[in-house]
Every structure is written in C-alpha cells, then in structure tokens.
PDB file of C-alpha atoms in Angstrom:
ATOM      1  CA  UNK A   1     -51.158  -6.333  10.417  1.00 82.00           C
ATOM      2  CA  UNK A   2     -53.793  -3.547  10.907  1.00 92.00           C
ATOM      3  CA  UNK A   3     -56.847  -4.559  13.390  1.00 97.00           C
ATOM      4  CA  UNK A   4     -60.033  -3.839  12.781  1.00 97.00           C
ATOM      5  CA  UNK A   5     -60.361  -0.825  14.982  1.00 97.00           C
ATOM      6  CA  UNK A   6     -57.231   0.901  13.728  1.00 97.00           C
ATOM      7  CA  UNK A   7     -58.641   0.188   9.826  1.00 97.00           C
ATOM      8  CA  UNK A   8     -61.731   2.282  11.144  1.00 97.00           C
ATOM      9  CA  UNK A   9     -59.889   4.725  12.946  1.00 97.00           C
ATOM     10  CA  UNK A  10     -57.861   5.613   9.049  1.00 96.00           C
ATOM     11  CA  UNK A  11     -61.776   4.999   7.481  1.00 96.00           C
ATOM     12  CA  UNK A  12     -62.845   8.079  10.225  1.00 94.00           C
ATOM     13  CA  UNK A  13     -60.202  10.217   9.139  1.00 95.00           C
ATOM     14  CA  UNK A  14     -61.532  10.417   5.224  1.00 94.00           C
ATOM     15  CA  UNK A  15     -64.676  11.936   3.966  1.00 90.00           C
ATOM     16  CA  UNK A  16     -67.281   9.662   3.312  1.00 86.00           C
ATOM     17  CA  UNK A  17     -66.661  10.448  -0.745  1.00 88.00           C
ATOM     18  CA  UNK A  18     -63.188   9.151  -0.538  1.00 93.00           C
ATOM     19  CA  UNK A  19     -63.955   5.683   0.830  1.00 96.00           C
ATOM     20  CA  UNK A  20     -64.575   4.303  -2.031  1.00 96.00           C
ATOM     21  CA  UNK A  21     -61.071   4.672  -3.771  1.00 95.00           C
ATOM     22  CA  UNK A  22     -59.427   3.683  -0.353  1.00 97.00           C
ATOM     23  CA  UNK A  23     -60.942   0.671  -0.118  1.00 97.00           C
ATOM     24  CA  UNK A  24     -60.388  -0.750  -3.600  1.00 95.00           C
ATOM     25  CA  UNK A  25     -56.768   0.497  -3.129  1.00 96.00           C
ATOM     26  CA  UNK A  26     -56.666  -1.977  -0.404  1.00 97.00           C
ATOM     27  CA  UNK A  27     -58.788  -4.567  -1.145  1.00 97.00           C
ATOM     28  CA  UNK A  28     -56.253  -7.034  -1.323  1.00 96.00           C
ATOM     29  CA  UNK A  29     -57.596  -7.774  -4.919  1.00 96.00           C
ATOM     30  CA  UNK A  30     -56.527  -9.232  -7.348  1.00 93.00           C
ATOM     31  CA  UNK A  31     -55.467 -12.018  -5.209  1.00 92.00           C
ATOM     32  CA  UNK A  32     -56.312 -15.152  -3.302  1.00 91.00           C
ATOM     33  CA  UNK A  33     -57.673 -13.371  -0.613  1.00 95.00           C
ATOM     34  CA  UNK A  34     -59.810  -9.295   0.418  1.00 97.00           C
ATOM     35  CA  UNK A  35     -58.833  -7.540   3.054  1.00 98.00           C
ATOM     36  CA  UNK A  36     -61.083  -9.057   5.472  1.00 98.00           C
ATOM     37  CA  UNK A  37     -60.242  -7.042   8.737  1.00 98.00           C
ATOM     38  CA  UNK A  38     -60.562  -3.722   6.613  1.00 98.00           C
ATOM     39  CA  UNK A  39     -63.602  -5.371   5.416  1.00 98.00           C
ATOM     40  CA  UNK A  40     -65.097  -5.445   9.150  1.00 98.00           C
ATOM     41  CA  UNK A  41     -64.404  -2.180  10.103  1.00 98.00           C
ATOM     42  CA  UNK A  42     -66.391  -0.820   7.233  1.00 98.00           C
ATOM     43  CA  UNK A  43     -69.398  -3.227   8.138  1.00 98.00           C
ATOM     44  CA  UNK A  44     -68.605  -1.720  11.934  1.00 97.00           C
ATOM     45  CA  UNK A  45     -69.095   1.949  11.116  1.00 96.00           C
ATOM     46  CA  UNK A  46     -70.666   2.436   7.520  1.00 96.00           C
ATOM     47  CA  UNK A  47     -73.643   4.529   7.671  1.00 94.00           C
ATOM     48  CA  UNK A  48     -76.897   4.234   4.890  1.00 94.00           C
ATOM     49  CA  UNK A  49     -75.001   6.959   2.732  1.00 94.00           C
ATOM     50  CA  UNK A  50     -72.133   5.374   3.230  1.00 95.00           C
ATOM     51  CA  UNK A  51     -73.648   1.899   1.729  1.00 97.00           C
ATOM     52  CA  UNK A  52     -75.147   3.456  -0.560  1.00 96.00           C
ATOM     53  CA  UNK A  53     -72.064   5.061  -1.833  1.00 96.00           C
ATOM     54  CA  UNK A  54     -70.347   1.787  -1.787  1.00 97.00           C
ATOM     55  CA  UNK A  55     -73.201  -0.202  -3.961  1.00 97.00           C
ATOM     56  CA  UNK A  56     -73.445   2.762  -6.486  1.00 96.00           C
ATOM     57  CA  UNK A  57     -69.473   2.110  -7.326  1.00 96.00           C
ATOM     58  CA  UNK A  58     -70.552  -1.595  -8.324  1.00 96.00           C
ATOM     59  CA  UNK A  59     -66.938  -2.928  -7.980  1.00 96.00           C
ATOM     60  CA  UNK A  60     -66.567  -6.072  -6.087  1.00 97.00           C
ATOM     61  CA  UNK A  61     -64.520  -5.164  -3.275  1.00 97.00           C
ATOM     62  CA  UNK A  62     -66.768  -2.245  -2.292  1.00 97.00           C
ATOM     63  CA  UNK A  63     -70.002  -4.174  -2.888  1.00 98.00           C
ATOM     64  CA  UNK A  64     -68.951  -6.762  -0.875  1.00 98.00           C
ATOM     65  CA  UNK A  65     -68.282  -4.133   2.245  1.00 98.00           C
ATOM     66  CA  UNK A  66     -71.718  -2.614   1.362  1.00 98.00           C
ATOM     67  CA  UNK A  67     -73.014  -6.218   1.877  1.00 98.00           C
ATOM     68  CA  UNK A  68     -71.524  -6.141   5.065  1.00 98.00           C
ATOM     69  CA  UNK A  69     -72.255  -3.154   6.360  1.00 98.00           C
ATOM     70  CA  UNK A  70     -75.851  -4.328   5.280  1.00 98.00           C
ATOM     71  CA  UNK A  71     -75.945  -7.342   6.930  1.00 98.00           C
ATOM     72  CA  UNK A  72     -75.109  -5.511  10.133  1.00 98.00           C
ATOM     73  CA  UNK A  73     -78.209  -3.444   9.768  1.00 97.00           C
ATOM     74  CA  UNK A  74     -80.757  -6.319   8.485  1.00 97.00           C
ATOM     75  CA  UNK A  75     -82.597  -5.907  12.113  1.00 95.00           C
ATOM     76  CA  UNK A  76     -84.493  -3.123   9.565  1.00 95.00           C
ATOM     77  CA  UNK A  77     -86.473  -4.945   7.134  1.00 96.00           C
ATOM     78  CA  UNK A  78     -86.176  -2.455   4.967  1.00 97.00           C
ATOM     79  CA  UNK A  79     -82.426  -2.885   5.638  1.00 97.00           C
ATOM     80  CA  UNK A  80     -83.010  -7.039   5.070  1.00 98.00           C
ATOM     81  CA  UNK A  81     -84.697  -6.485   1.547  1.00 98.00           C
ATOM     82  CA  UNK A  82     -81.912  -4.952   0.686  1.00 98.00           C
ATOM     83  CA  UNK A  83     -79.778  -7.675   2.022  1.00 98.00           C
ATOM     84  CA  UNK A  84     -81.427 -10.580   0.264  1.00 98.00           C
ATOM     85  CA  UNK A  85     -80.473  -9.093  -3.327  1.00 98.00           C
ATOM     86  CA  UNK A  86     -77.471  -8.801  -2.477  1.00 98.00           C
ATOM     87  CA  UNK A  87     -77.318 -12.502  -1.136  1.00 98.00           C
ATOM     88  CA  UNK A  88     -78.201 -13.471  -4.640  1.00 98.00           C
ATOM     89  CA  UNK A  89     -75.376 -11.227  -6.338  1.00 98.00           C
ATOM     90  CA  UNK A  90     -73.640 -13.569  -9.048  1.00 97.00           C
ATOM     91  CA  UNK A  91     -70.284 -12.618  -7.279  1.00 97.00           C
ATOM     92  CA  UNK A  92     -69.503 -14.813  -4.527  1.00 97.00           C
ATOM     93  CA  UNK A  93     -67.301 -12.142  -2.482  1.00 98.00           C
ATOM     94  CA  UNK A  94     -70.623 -10.003  -2.151  1.00 98.00           C
ATOM     95  CA  UNK A  95     -72.579 -13.249  -1.213  1.00 98.00           C
ATOM     96  CA  UNK A  96     -69.757 -13.774   1.747  1.00 98.00           C
ATOM     97  CA  UNK A  97     -70.087  -9.966   2.669  1.00 98.00           C
ATOM     98  CA  UNK A  98     -74.107 -10.726   3.214  1.00 98.00           C
ATOM     99  CA  UNK A  99     -72.789 -13.679   5.515  1.00 98.00           C
ATOM    100  CA  UNK A 100     -70.397 -11.420   7.503  1.00 98.00           C
ATOM    101  CA  UNK A 101     -72.345  -8.489   7.921  1.00 98.00           C
ATOM    102  CA  UNK A 102     -75.311 -11.079   9.716  1.00 98.00           C
ATOM    103  CA  UNK A 103     -72.515 -12.558  11.617  1.00 98.00           C
ATOM    104  CA  UNK A 104     -71.612  -9.282  13.181  1.00 98.00           C
ATOM    105  CA  UNK A 105     -75.440  -8.466  13.207  1.00 98.00           C
ATOM    106  CA  UNK A 106     -75.418 -12.145  15.249  1.00 98.00           C
ATOM    107  CA  UNK A 107     -72.729 -10.863  17.879  1.00 96.00           C
ATOM    108  CA  UNK A 108     -75.040  -8.190  19.463  1.00 95.00           C
ATOM    109  CA  UNK A 109     -78.664  -9.025  17.960  1.00 97.00           C
ATOM    110  CA  UNK A 110     -78.481 -12.743  17.921  1.00 97.00           C
ATOM    111  CA  UNK A 111     -82.571 -12.801  17.743  1.00 97.00           C
ATOM    112  CA  UNK A 112     -82.564 -10.192  15.077  1.00 98.00           C
ATOM    113  CA  UNK A 113     -79.827 -12.782  12.810  1.00 98.00           C
ATOM    114  CA  UNK A 114     -81.956 -16.038  13.859  1.00 98.00           C
ATOM    115  CA  UNK A 115     -85.300 -14.543  12.382  1.00 98.00           C
ATOM    116  CA  UNK A 116     -83.836 -13.354   9.424  1.00 98.00           C
ATOM    117  CA  UNK A 117     -82.290 -17.397   8.449  1.00 98.00           C
ATOM    118  CA  UNK A 118     -85.088 -18.733   9.708  1.00 98.00           C
ATOM    119  CA  UNK A 119     -86.833 -16.748   7.047  1.00 98.00           C
ATOM    120  CA  UNK A 120     -84.190 -17.340   4.395  1.00 98.00           C
ATOM    121  CA  UNK A 121     -83.977 -21.076   5.248  1.00 98.00           C
ATOM    122  CA  UNK A 122     -87.071 -21.536   2.528  1.00 98.00           C
ATOM    123  CA  UNK A 123     -86.478 -18.772   0.476  1.00 98.00           C
ATOM    124  CA  UNK A 124     -87.246 -19.842  -3.197  1.00 97.00           C
ATOM    125  CA  UNK A 125     -83.666 -18.141  -4.206  1.00 98.00           C
ATOM    126  CA  UNK A 126     -80.938 -21.187  -3.566  1.00 98.00           C
ATOM    127  CA  UNK A 127     -78.335 -18.147  -3.144  1.00 98.00           C
ATOM    128  CA  UNK A 128     -80.347 -17.033  -0.140  1.00 98.00           C
ATOM    129  CA  UNK A 129     -80.897 -20.796   1.301  1.00 98.00           C
ATOM    130  CA  UNK A 130     -77.441 -20.433   1.543  1.00 98.00           C
ATOM    131  CA  UNK A 131     -76.508 -17.731   2.827  1.00 98.00           C
ATOM    132  CA  UNK A 132     -78.830 -18.553   5.828  1.00 98.00           C
ATOM    133  CA  UNK A 133     -76.980 -22.117   6.033  1.00 98.00           C
ATOM    134  CA  UNK A 134     -73.083 -20.087   6.019  1.00 98.00           C
ATOM    135  CA  UNK A 135     -74.290 -17.573   8.736  1.00 98.00           C
ATOM    136  CA  UNK A 136     -76.025 -19.468  10.920  1.00 98.00           C
ATOM    137  CA  UNK A 137     -73.175 -22.084  11.003  1.00 98.00           C
ATOM    138  CA  UNK A 138     -70.374 -20.137  12.538  1.00 98.00           C
ATOM    139  CA  UNK A 139     -69.156 -22.068  15.872  1.00 97.00           C
ATOM    140  CA  UNK A 140     -68.797 -18.105  17.616  1.00 96.00           C
ATOM    141  CA  UNK A 141     -72.682 -18.297  16.813  1.00 97.00           C
ATOM    142  CA  UNK A 142     -73.852 -21.971  18.435  1.00 97.00           C
ATOM    143  CA  UNK A 143     -73.331 -21.159  21.847  1.00 94.00           C
ATOM    144  CA  UNK A 144     -76.193 -22.768  23.375  1.00 96.00           C
ATOM    145  CA  UNK A 145     -78.402 -25.801  22.602  1.00 97.00           C
ATOM    146  CA  UNK A 146     -80.978 -23.174  21.281  1.00 97.00           C
ATOM    147  CA  UNK A 147     -78.938 -21.902  18.556  1.00 97.00           C
ATOM    148  CA  UNK A 148     -77.604 -25.117  17.669  1.00 98.00           C
ATOM    149  CA  UNK A 149     -81.136 -26.300  17.045  1.00 98.00           C
ATOM    150  CA  UNK A 150     -81.523 -23.415  14.916  1.00 98.00           C
ATOM    151  CA  UNK A 151     -77.866 -24.383  12.503  1.00 98.00           C
ATOM    152  CA  UNK A 152     -79.371 -28.187  12.587  1.00 98.00           C
ATOM    153  CA  UNK A 153     -82.940 -27.251  11.920  1.00 98.00           C
ATOM    154  CA  UNK A 154     -81.899 -24.858   8.740  1.00 98.00           C
ATOM    155  CA  UNK A 155     -79.758 -27.349   7.694  1.00 98.00           C
ATOM    156  CA  UNK A 156     -82.084 -29.802   7.459  1.00 98.00           C
ATOM    157  CA  UNK A 157     -84.680 -27.405   5.523  1.00 98.00           C
ATOM    158  CA  UNK A 158     -82.637 -26.196   3.249  1.00 98.00           C
ATOM    159  CA  UNK A 159     -81.425 -30.192   2.132  1.00 98.00           C
ATOM    160  CA  UNK A 160     -84.814 -30.785   1.898  1.00 98.00           C
ATOM    161  CA  UNK A 161     -84.975 -28.203  -0.014  1.00 98.00           C
ATOM    162  CA  UNK A 162     -82.110 -29.214  -2.760  1.00 98.00           C
ATOM    163  CA  UNK A 163     -83.846 -33.050  -2.597  1.00 97.00           C
ATOM    164  CA  UNK A 164     -86.895 -31.286  -3.879  1.00 97.00           C
ATOM    165  CA  UNK A 165     -85.172 -29.650  -7.447  1.00 97.00           C
ATOM    166  CA  UNK A 166     -85.848 -31.003 -10.544  1.00 95.00           C
ATOM    167  CA  UNK A 167     -82.696 -33.002 -11.310  1.00 91.00           C
ATOM    168  CA  UNK A 168     -81.561 -30.554 -14.409  1.00 92.00           C
ATOM    169  CA  UNK A 169     -81.641 -27.590 -11.976  1.00 95.00           C
ATOM    170  CA  UNK A 170     -79.327 -29.109  -9.452  1.00 96.00           C
ATOM    171  CA  UNK A 171     -76.506 -28.757 -11.892  1.00 95.00           C
ATOM    172  CA  UNK A 172     -76.880 -25.320 -11.568  1.00 97.00           C
ATOM    173  CA  UNK A 173     -74.796 -22.370  -9.574  1.00 97.00           C
ATOM    174  CA  UNK A 174     -77.010 -21.915  -7.086  1.00 97.00           C
ATOM    175  CA  UNK A 175     -77.582 -25.508  -7.112  1.00 98.00           C
ATOM    176  CA  UNK A 176     -74.231 -26.405  -6.338  1.00 98.00           C
ATOM    177  CA  UNK A 177     -73.502 -23.271  -3.703  1.00 98.00           C
ATOM    178  CA  UNK A 178     -76.077 -24.944  -1.896  1.00 98.00           C
ATOM    179  CA  UNK A 179     -74.893 -28.039  -1.615  1.00 98.00           C
ATOM    180  CA  UNK A 180     -71.109 -26.855  -0.818  1.00 98.00           C
ATOM    181  CA  UNK A 181     -72.099 -25.270   2.141  1.00 98.00           C
ATOM    182  CA  UNK A 182     -74.175 -28.372   3.116  1.00 98.00           C
ATOM    183  CA  UNK A 183     -71.333 -29.904   2.596  1.00 98.00           C
ATOM    184  CA  UNK A 184     -69.656 -28.824   5.825  1.00 98.00           C
ATOM    185  CA  UNK A 185     -72.501 -26.491   7.313  1.00 98.00           C
ATOM    186  CA  UNK A 186     -73.956 -30.147   8.656  1.00 98.00           C
ATOM    187  CA  UNK A 187     -70.768 -31.069  10.844  1.00 98.00           C
ATOM    188  CA  UNK A 188     -70.987 -27.220  12.560  1.00 98.00           C
ATOM    189  CA  UNK A 189     -74.508 -27.769  13.396  1.00 98.00           C
ATOM    190  CA  UNK A 190     -74.350 -31.387  14.676  1.00 98.00           C
ATOM    191  CA  UNK A 191     -70.795 -30.860  16.794  1.00 97.00           C
ATOM    192  CA  UNK A 192     -72.476 -27.996  18.711  1.00 98.00           C
ATOM    193  CA  UNK A 193     -74.869 -30.012  20.161  1.00 98.00           C
ATOM    194  CA  UNK A 194     -74.124 -34.224  19.234  1.00 97.00           C
ATOM    195  CA  UNK A 195     -77.005 -36.152  20.459  1.00 96.00           C
ATOM    196  CA  UNK A 196     -80.116 -34.202  18.666  1.00 97.00           C
ATOM    197  CA  UNK A 197     -77.855 -32.896  15.746  1.00 98.00           C
ATOM    198  CA  UNK A 198     -76.437 -36.593  15.091  1.00 97.00           C
ATOM    199  CA  UNK A 199     -80.192 -37.508  15.048  1.00 97.00           C
ATOM    200  CA  UNK A 200     -80.959 -35.327  12.139  1.00 98.00           C
ATOM    201  CA  UNK A 201     -77.667 -36.014  10.363  1.00 98.00           C
ATOM    202  CA  UNK A 202     -78.074 -39.577  10.500  1.00 96.00           C
ATOM    203  CA  UNK A 203     -81.833 -38.761   9.342  1.00 97.00           C
ATOM    204  CA  UNK A 204     -80.679 -37.381   5.801  1.00 98.00           C
ATOM    205  CA  UNK A 205     -81.348 -40.074   3.169  1.00 96.00           C
ATOM    206  CA  UNK A 206     -78.369 -41.379   1.389  1.00 94.00           C
ATOM    207  CA  UNK A 207     -80.159 -42.615  -1.866  1.00 97.00           C
ATOM    208  CA  UNK A 208     -80.644 -39.205  -2.749  1.00 97.00           C
ATOM    209  CA  UNK A 209     -76.772 -38.399  -4.459  1.00 96.00           C
ATOM    210  CA  UNK A 210     -76.642 -34.791  -3.301  1.00 97.00           C
ATOM    211  CA  UNK A 211     -77.639 -36.125   0.336  1.00 98.00           C
ATOM    212  CA  UNK A 212     -75.010 -38.537  -0.390  1.00 98.00           C
ATOM    213  CA  UNK A 213     -72.582 -36.310  -1.101  1.00 98.00           C
ATOM    214  CA  UNK A 214     -73.460 -34.150   1.731  1.00 98.00           C
ATOM    215  CA  UNK A 215     -73.228 -36.543   3.874  1.00 98.00           C
ATOM    216  CA  UNK A 216     -69.783 -37.961   2.729  1.00 97.00           C
ATOM    217  CA  UNK A 217     -68.083 -34.481   2.618  1.00 98.00           C
ATOM    218  CA  UNK A 218     -69.482 -33.491   6.766  1.00 98.00           C
ATOM    219  CA  UNK A 219     -67.727 -37.175   7.367  1.00 97.00           C
ATOM    220  CA  UNK A 220     -64.358 -36.126   6.340  1.00 96.00           C
ATOM    221  CA  UNK A 221     -64.397 -33.154   9.041  1.00 96.00           C
ATOM    222  CA  UNK A 222     -62.959 -33.856  11.955  1.00 96.00           C
ATOM    223  CA  UNK A 223     -65.289 -32.075  14.302  1.00 96.00           C
ATOM    224  CA  UNK A 224     -68.251 -34.960  12.582  1.00 96.00           C
ATOM    225  CA  UNK A 225     -65.961 -37.764  11.978  1.00 94.00           C
ATOM    226  CA  UNK A 226     -64.791 -37.523  16.154  1.00 93.00           C
ATOM    227  CA  UNK A 227     -68.149 -37.633  17.722  1.00 93.00           C
ATOM    228  CA  UNK A 228     -68.733 -41.022  15.659  1.00 89.00           C
ATOM    229  CA  UNK A 229     -65.706 -43.066  17.156  1.00 73.00           C
ATOM    230  CA  UNK A 230     -66.803 -45.541  19.591  1.00 67.00           C
ATOM    231  CA  UNK A 231     -66.056 -45.194  23.161  1.00 52.00           C
TER     232      UNK A 231
END
C-alpha cells in the first residue's frame, strides 16, 4: 500500500492539469472507502491553482481533496472563508475533507485551528458546527489540558445550539449530522482530561431527547465508560 509521500511523489511527476483525472481514477470510488492516503498527499502539496482546478471539476473526490488542501491553508482568513463554504457541502465526503484538512493544519499550527473551531462552534450552519466538533475531537490533537478544554467547550456549545433548535428543525439533515458527531466526540474530549471533562458531560440536560441520545451513545464508548467504573 502506497504511503502519502509515495502518492505525493507520483503527483509531483504529473502536470497540475492532469491531477483531476489521476485523482478520479485512483479515488477508490465508487466503493466503500475513498483513498484517504492519496487525499492526504494532495492536502499537503496542492497549491491554490491546483485547489481551484479541483473545485472547478466538481466531482466528489477531487472536491474532497480540494477541501482538505484548503483546510491546510485555512490559517489565512480568505482560505477559511472558502473552507467554510465547503463545510456546508451536501456531500459528506467533501465535509470530511474539511475536517481532515483542519487537522493537518493543527499538526503544524494548533493555535490557528483552535481559533477556527472556536469561531465555527457558534456558526449559524450546523454543518459548520459539526466540522468544528469533529476537527478538534481527534485524539492526536488533544495532548494537553488546554487543548482538551477547547474540545469540551466546542462540544458543549454545539450541544447547546442543538437544544435551542425548533423541534421541526431537529429532524433536518444538518441537525442529524451534528447530533451524530456529538454522539462520539464528547467521549473523545472527556477522555483527554477526565476530571473537568466529566463535570461538563454530567452537566448536560438528559431531559432533552437529543441530549439524552448523545449521552447514551457516548456512554457506549469504552474510552468513556471505563472512566465511570468505580475504582
């Protein structure tokens, strides 16, 4: 299986104008899994011209790659604005590309990613809120108490926004997508720093049906359930 570096070397040997067809033919789609290793390579080396060509193509996998590459550049506010638009794409793989790109950015510029998820946690779009939650609730990024606190806070704010929705809107695709993310991301955030994380988790209102579902789903995760076993 090729590594990201090997895919990157192959891409470097191709004229940028040939990337779109190459990516589409090596995407792994249609199929159960997209080629995420190739996507990682694109995200790390694509320049703005290549990103624009991928977006203009419009097919799912090239656009997903463009989203990831834009995420890597999102420390720039113009790139962040373009990324936000991609975070609202109807295609879930494109939205996942946004998350992957922001996590790549976080590896080298954690403060930039923290600032973005902090803004996006209160965004009017639930898809954008979901991107904030899914981005920061990645174990490799939660290596300090401060990063864990950001993850818990983003989960808390997104959960609050979900509870403020009119009942009719809670059945929308956006709301279901956000709820699904919160159904596992809380456990990741809490496990990163259990004492304050559990306090925030236990403060959730179980009388709200969506919150009750979120709590139930997280309690099924071993990373959280093991913290609740009496010593």
